[in-house]
Structure formats: structure tokens, C-alpha cells
PDB file of C-alpha atoms in Angstrom:
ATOM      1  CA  UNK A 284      22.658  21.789  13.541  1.00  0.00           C
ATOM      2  CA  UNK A 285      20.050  24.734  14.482  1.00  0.00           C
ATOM      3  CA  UNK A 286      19.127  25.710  17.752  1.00  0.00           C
ATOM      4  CA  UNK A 287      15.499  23.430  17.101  1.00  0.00           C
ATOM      5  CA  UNK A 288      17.432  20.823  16.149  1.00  0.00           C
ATOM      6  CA  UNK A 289      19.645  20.689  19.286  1.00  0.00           C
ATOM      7  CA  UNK A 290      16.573  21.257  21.532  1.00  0.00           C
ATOM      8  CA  UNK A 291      14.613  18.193  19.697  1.00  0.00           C
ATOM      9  CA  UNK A 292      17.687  16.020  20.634  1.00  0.00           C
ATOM     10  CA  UNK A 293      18.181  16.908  23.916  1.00  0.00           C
ATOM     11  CA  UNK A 294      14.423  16.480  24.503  1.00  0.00           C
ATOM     12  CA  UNK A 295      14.467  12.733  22.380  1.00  0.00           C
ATOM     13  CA  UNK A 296      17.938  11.945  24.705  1.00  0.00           C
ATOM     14  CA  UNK A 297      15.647  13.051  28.052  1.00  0.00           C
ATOM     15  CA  UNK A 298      12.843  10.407  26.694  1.00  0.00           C
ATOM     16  CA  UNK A 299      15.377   7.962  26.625  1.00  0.00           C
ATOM     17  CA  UNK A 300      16.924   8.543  29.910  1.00  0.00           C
ATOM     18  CA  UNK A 301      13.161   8.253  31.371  1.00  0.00           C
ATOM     19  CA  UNK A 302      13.397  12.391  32.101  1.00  0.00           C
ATOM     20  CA  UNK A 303       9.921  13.243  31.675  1.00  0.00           C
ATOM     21  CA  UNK A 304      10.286  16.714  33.609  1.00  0.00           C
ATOM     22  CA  UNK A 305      13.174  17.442  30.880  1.00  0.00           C
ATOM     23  CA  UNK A 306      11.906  15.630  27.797  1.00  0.00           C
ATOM     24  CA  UNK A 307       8.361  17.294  27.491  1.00  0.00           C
ATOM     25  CA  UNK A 308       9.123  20.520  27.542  1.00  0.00           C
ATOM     26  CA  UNK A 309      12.002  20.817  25.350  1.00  0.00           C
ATOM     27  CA  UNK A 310      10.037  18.373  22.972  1.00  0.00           C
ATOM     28  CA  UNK A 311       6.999  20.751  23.044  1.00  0.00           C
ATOM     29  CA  UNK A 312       9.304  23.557  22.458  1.00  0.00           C
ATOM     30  CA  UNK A 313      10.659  22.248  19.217  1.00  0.00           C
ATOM     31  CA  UNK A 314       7.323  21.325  18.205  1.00  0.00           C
ATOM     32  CA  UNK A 315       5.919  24.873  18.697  1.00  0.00           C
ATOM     33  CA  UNK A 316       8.629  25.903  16.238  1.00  0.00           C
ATOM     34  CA  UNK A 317       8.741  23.595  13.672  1.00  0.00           C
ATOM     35  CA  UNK A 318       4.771  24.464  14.043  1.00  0.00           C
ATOM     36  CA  UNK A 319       5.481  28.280  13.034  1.00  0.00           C
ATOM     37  CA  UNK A 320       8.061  27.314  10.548  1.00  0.00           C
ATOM     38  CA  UNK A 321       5.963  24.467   8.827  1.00  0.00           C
ATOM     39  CA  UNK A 322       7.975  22.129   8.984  1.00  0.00           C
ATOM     40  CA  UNK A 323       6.176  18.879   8.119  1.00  0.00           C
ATOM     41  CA  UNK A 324       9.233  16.501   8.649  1.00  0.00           C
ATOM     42  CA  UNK A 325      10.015  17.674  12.516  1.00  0.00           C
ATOM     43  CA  UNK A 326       6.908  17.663  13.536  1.00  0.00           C
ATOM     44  CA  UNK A 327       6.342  14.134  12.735  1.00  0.00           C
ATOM     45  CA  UNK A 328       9.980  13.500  14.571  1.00  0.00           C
ATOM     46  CA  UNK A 329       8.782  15.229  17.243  1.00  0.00           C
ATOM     47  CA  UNK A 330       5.241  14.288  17.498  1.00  0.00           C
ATOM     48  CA  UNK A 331       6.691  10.803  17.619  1.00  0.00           C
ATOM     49  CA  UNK A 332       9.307  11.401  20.524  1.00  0.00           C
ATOM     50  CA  UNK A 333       6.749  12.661  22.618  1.00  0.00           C
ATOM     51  CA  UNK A 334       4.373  10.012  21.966  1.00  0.00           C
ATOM     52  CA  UNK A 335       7.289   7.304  22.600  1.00  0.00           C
ATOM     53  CA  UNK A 336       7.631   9.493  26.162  1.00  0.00           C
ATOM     54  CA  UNK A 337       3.833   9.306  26.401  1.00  0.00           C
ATOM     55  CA  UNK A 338       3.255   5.486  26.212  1.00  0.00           C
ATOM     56  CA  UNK A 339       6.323   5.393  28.650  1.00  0.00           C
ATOM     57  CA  UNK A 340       4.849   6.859  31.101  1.00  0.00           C
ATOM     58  CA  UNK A 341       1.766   4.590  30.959  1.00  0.00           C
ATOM     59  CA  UNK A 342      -0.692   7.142  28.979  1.00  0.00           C
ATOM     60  CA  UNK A 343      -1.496   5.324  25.838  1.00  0.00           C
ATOM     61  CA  UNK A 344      -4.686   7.341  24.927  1.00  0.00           C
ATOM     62  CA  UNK A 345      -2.135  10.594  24.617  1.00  0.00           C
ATOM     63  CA  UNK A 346       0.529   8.233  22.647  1.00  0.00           C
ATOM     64  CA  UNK A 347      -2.039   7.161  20.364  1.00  0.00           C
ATOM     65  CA  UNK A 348      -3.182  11.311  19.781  1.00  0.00           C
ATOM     66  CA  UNK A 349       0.116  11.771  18.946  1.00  0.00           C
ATOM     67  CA  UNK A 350       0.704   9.174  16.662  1.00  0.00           C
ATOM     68  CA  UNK A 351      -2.119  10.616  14.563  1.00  0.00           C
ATOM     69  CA  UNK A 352      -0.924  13.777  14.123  1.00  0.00           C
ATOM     70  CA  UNK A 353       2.177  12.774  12.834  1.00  0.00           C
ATOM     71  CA  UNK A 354       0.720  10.067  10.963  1.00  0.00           C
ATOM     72  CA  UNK A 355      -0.794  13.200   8.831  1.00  0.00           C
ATOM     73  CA  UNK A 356       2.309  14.751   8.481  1.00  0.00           C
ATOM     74  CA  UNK A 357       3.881  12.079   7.247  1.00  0.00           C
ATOM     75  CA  UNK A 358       1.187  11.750   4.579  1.00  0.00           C
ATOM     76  CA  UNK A 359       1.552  15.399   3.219  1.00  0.00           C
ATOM     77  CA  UNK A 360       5.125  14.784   2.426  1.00  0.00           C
ATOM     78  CA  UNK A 361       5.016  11.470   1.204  1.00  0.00           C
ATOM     79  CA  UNK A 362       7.225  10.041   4.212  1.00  0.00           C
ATOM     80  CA  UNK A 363       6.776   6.471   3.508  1.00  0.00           C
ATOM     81  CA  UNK A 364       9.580   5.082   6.399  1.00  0.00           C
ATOM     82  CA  UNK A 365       8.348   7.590   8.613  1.00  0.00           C
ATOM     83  CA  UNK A 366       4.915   6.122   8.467  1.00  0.00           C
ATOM     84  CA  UNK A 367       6.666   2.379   8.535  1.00  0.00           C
ATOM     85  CA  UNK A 368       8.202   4.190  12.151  1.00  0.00           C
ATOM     86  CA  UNK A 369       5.208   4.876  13.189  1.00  0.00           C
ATOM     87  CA  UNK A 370       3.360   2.223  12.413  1.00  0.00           C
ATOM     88  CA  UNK A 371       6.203  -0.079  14.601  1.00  0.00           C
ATOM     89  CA  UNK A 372       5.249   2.686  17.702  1.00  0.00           C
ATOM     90  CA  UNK A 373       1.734   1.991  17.046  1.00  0.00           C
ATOM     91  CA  UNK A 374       2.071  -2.140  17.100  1.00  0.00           C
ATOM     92  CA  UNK A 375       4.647  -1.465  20.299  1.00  0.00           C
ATOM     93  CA  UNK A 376       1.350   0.703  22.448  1.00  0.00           C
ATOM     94  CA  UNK A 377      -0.717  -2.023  21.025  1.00  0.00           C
ATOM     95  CA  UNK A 378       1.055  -4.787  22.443  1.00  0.00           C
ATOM     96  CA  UNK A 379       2.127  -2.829  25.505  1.00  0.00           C
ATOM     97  CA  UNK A 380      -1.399  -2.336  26.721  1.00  0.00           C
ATOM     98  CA  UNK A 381      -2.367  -6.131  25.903  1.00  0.00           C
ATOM     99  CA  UNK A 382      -3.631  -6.039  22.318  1.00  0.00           C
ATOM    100  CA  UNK A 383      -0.670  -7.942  20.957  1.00  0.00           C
ATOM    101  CA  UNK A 384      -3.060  -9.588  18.097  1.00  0.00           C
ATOM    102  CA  UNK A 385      -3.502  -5.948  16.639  1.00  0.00           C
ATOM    103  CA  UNK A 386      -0.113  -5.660  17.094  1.00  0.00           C
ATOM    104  CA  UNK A 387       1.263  -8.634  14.841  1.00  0.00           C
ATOM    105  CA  UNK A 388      -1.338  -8.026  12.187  1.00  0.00           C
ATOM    106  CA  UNK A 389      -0.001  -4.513  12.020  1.00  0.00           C
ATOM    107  CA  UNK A 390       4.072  -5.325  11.936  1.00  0.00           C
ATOM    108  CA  UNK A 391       3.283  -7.824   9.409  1.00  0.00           C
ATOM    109  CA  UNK A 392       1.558  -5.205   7.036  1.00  0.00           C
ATOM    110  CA  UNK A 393       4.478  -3.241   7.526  1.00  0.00           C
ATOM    111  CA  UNK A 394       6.650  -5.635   7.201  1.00  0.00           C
ATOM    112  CA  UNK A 395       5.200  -6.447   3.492  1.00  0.00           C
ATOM    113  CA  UNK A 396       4.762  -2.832   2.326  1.00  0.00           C
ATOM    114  CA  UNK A 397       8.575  -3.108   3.834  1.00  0.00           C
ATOM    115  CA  UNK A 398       9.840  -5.473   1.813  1.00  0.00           C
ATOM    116  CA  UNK A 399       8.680  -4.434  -1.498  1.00  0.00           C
ATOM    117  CA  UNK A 400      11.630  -2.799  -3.258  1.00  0.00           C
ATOM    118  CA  UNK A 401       9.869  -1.026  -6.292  1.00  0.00           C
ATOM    119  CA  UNK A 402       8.409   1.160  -3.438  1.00  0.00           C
ATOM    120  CA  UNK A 403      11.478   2.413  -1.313  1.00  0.00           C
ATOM    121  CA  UNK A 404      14.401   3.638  -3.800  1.00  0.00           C
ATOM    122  CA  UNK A 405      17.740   3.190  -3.010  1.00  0.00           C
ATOM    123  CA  UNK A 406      17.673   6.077  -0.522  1.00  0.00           C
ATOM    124  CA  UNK A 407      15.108   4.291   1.418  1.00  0.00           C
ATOM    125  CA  UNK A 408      12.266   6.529   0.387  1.00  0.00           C
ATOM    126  CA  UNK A 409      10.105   6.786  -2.640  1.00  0.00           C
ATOM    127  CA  UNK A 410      11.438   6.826  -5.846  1.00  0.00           C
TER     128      UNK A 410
END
């Protein structure tokens, strides 16, 4: 595991634990370095972390920004259960902040896209 790596999952295991004052800035450091290094895949792992820590802490307008941005990762590298991931965030905000209609309509689209086995190989992603 690099040195990124190991600082992404302390930061992800300090959002889970409720440790903002932890999880934020080891999150944002991995980001700034999977930033310089272009890697597409981490920063949508990490963009998602810290929006998971985000709608935690009761700022869904900041969740939501982050979402995006890692929604367009996943799109340049064709990360089709990463967006599925995302997607289940996004219904989670939704229905966290009392738009649980939005919410259904969404899980059930991913559900579907889910579901349909000529689009995920056997690895789980495209084939």
C-alpha cells in the first residue's frame, strides 16, 4: 500500500469514527496528490469519502459539490459501479434532507442499470 493510500484510509476510517478534525485533512491531503498524479480512480474514492463526511456533518450543499466532481471522474474512466456508489450517496443526501421521493426514483434506476448483466462483466465492471 503507498503512503496515499494509507493516508486515504486513515482519513475514510476518521469519517467513520465521526472525526471530522482528523478525516478532512488527511482526506484533502490524498486528494491533492492523487490530483498531481492524475489519478482518476482516487479521486473519485476520495471525493466520495469526503462528501460521505460532508453530508454527516449536516452540509449537504458541499456533499452534493463533491459528488459531482467525482461523478466526472468516474465518467472519464468508464467506472460504471463507482457511479452506481455514488448514485446510492446521492439517493442517501436526498432522503437525508427530506426528498426521499428523489431518492427512490434514483435507487430504483440504479437498481435496473444494476441488474442488467450484459453491462457489468464478471469482474463487476464493464466488459
Amino acid at each position: 500500500m503507498t503512503q496515499q493510500q494509507c493516508i486515504a484510509q486513515l482519513g475514510f476510517a476518521a469519517v467513520l469514527q465521526g472525526e471530522r478534525t482528523r478525516s478532512v485533512p488527511l482526506l484533502e491531503q490524498a486528494l491533492a496528490t492523487s490530483e498531481a498524479q492524475g489519478n482518476s480512480w482516487h479521486q473519485c474514492y476520495l471525493l466520495w469519502a469526503l462528501a460521505v463526511d460532508q453530508g454527516e456533518a449536516g452540509a449537504p450543499e458541499t456533499a452534493l459539490r463533491l459528488l459531482h466532481r467525482a461523478l466526472r471522474h468516474t465518467r472519464k474512466i468508464d467506472e460504471y459501479l463507482g457511479e452506481a456508489i455514488l448514485s446510492e450517496t446521492l439517493a442517501w443526501l436526498l432522503s437525508s434532507y427530506g426528498d426521499a421521493r428523489s431518492a427512490a426514483v434514483l435507487l430504483g434506476t440504479v437498481g435496473r442499470v444494476c441488474a442488467r448483466p450484459a453491462l457489468l462483466g464478471s469482474s463487476g465492471s464493464p466488459s
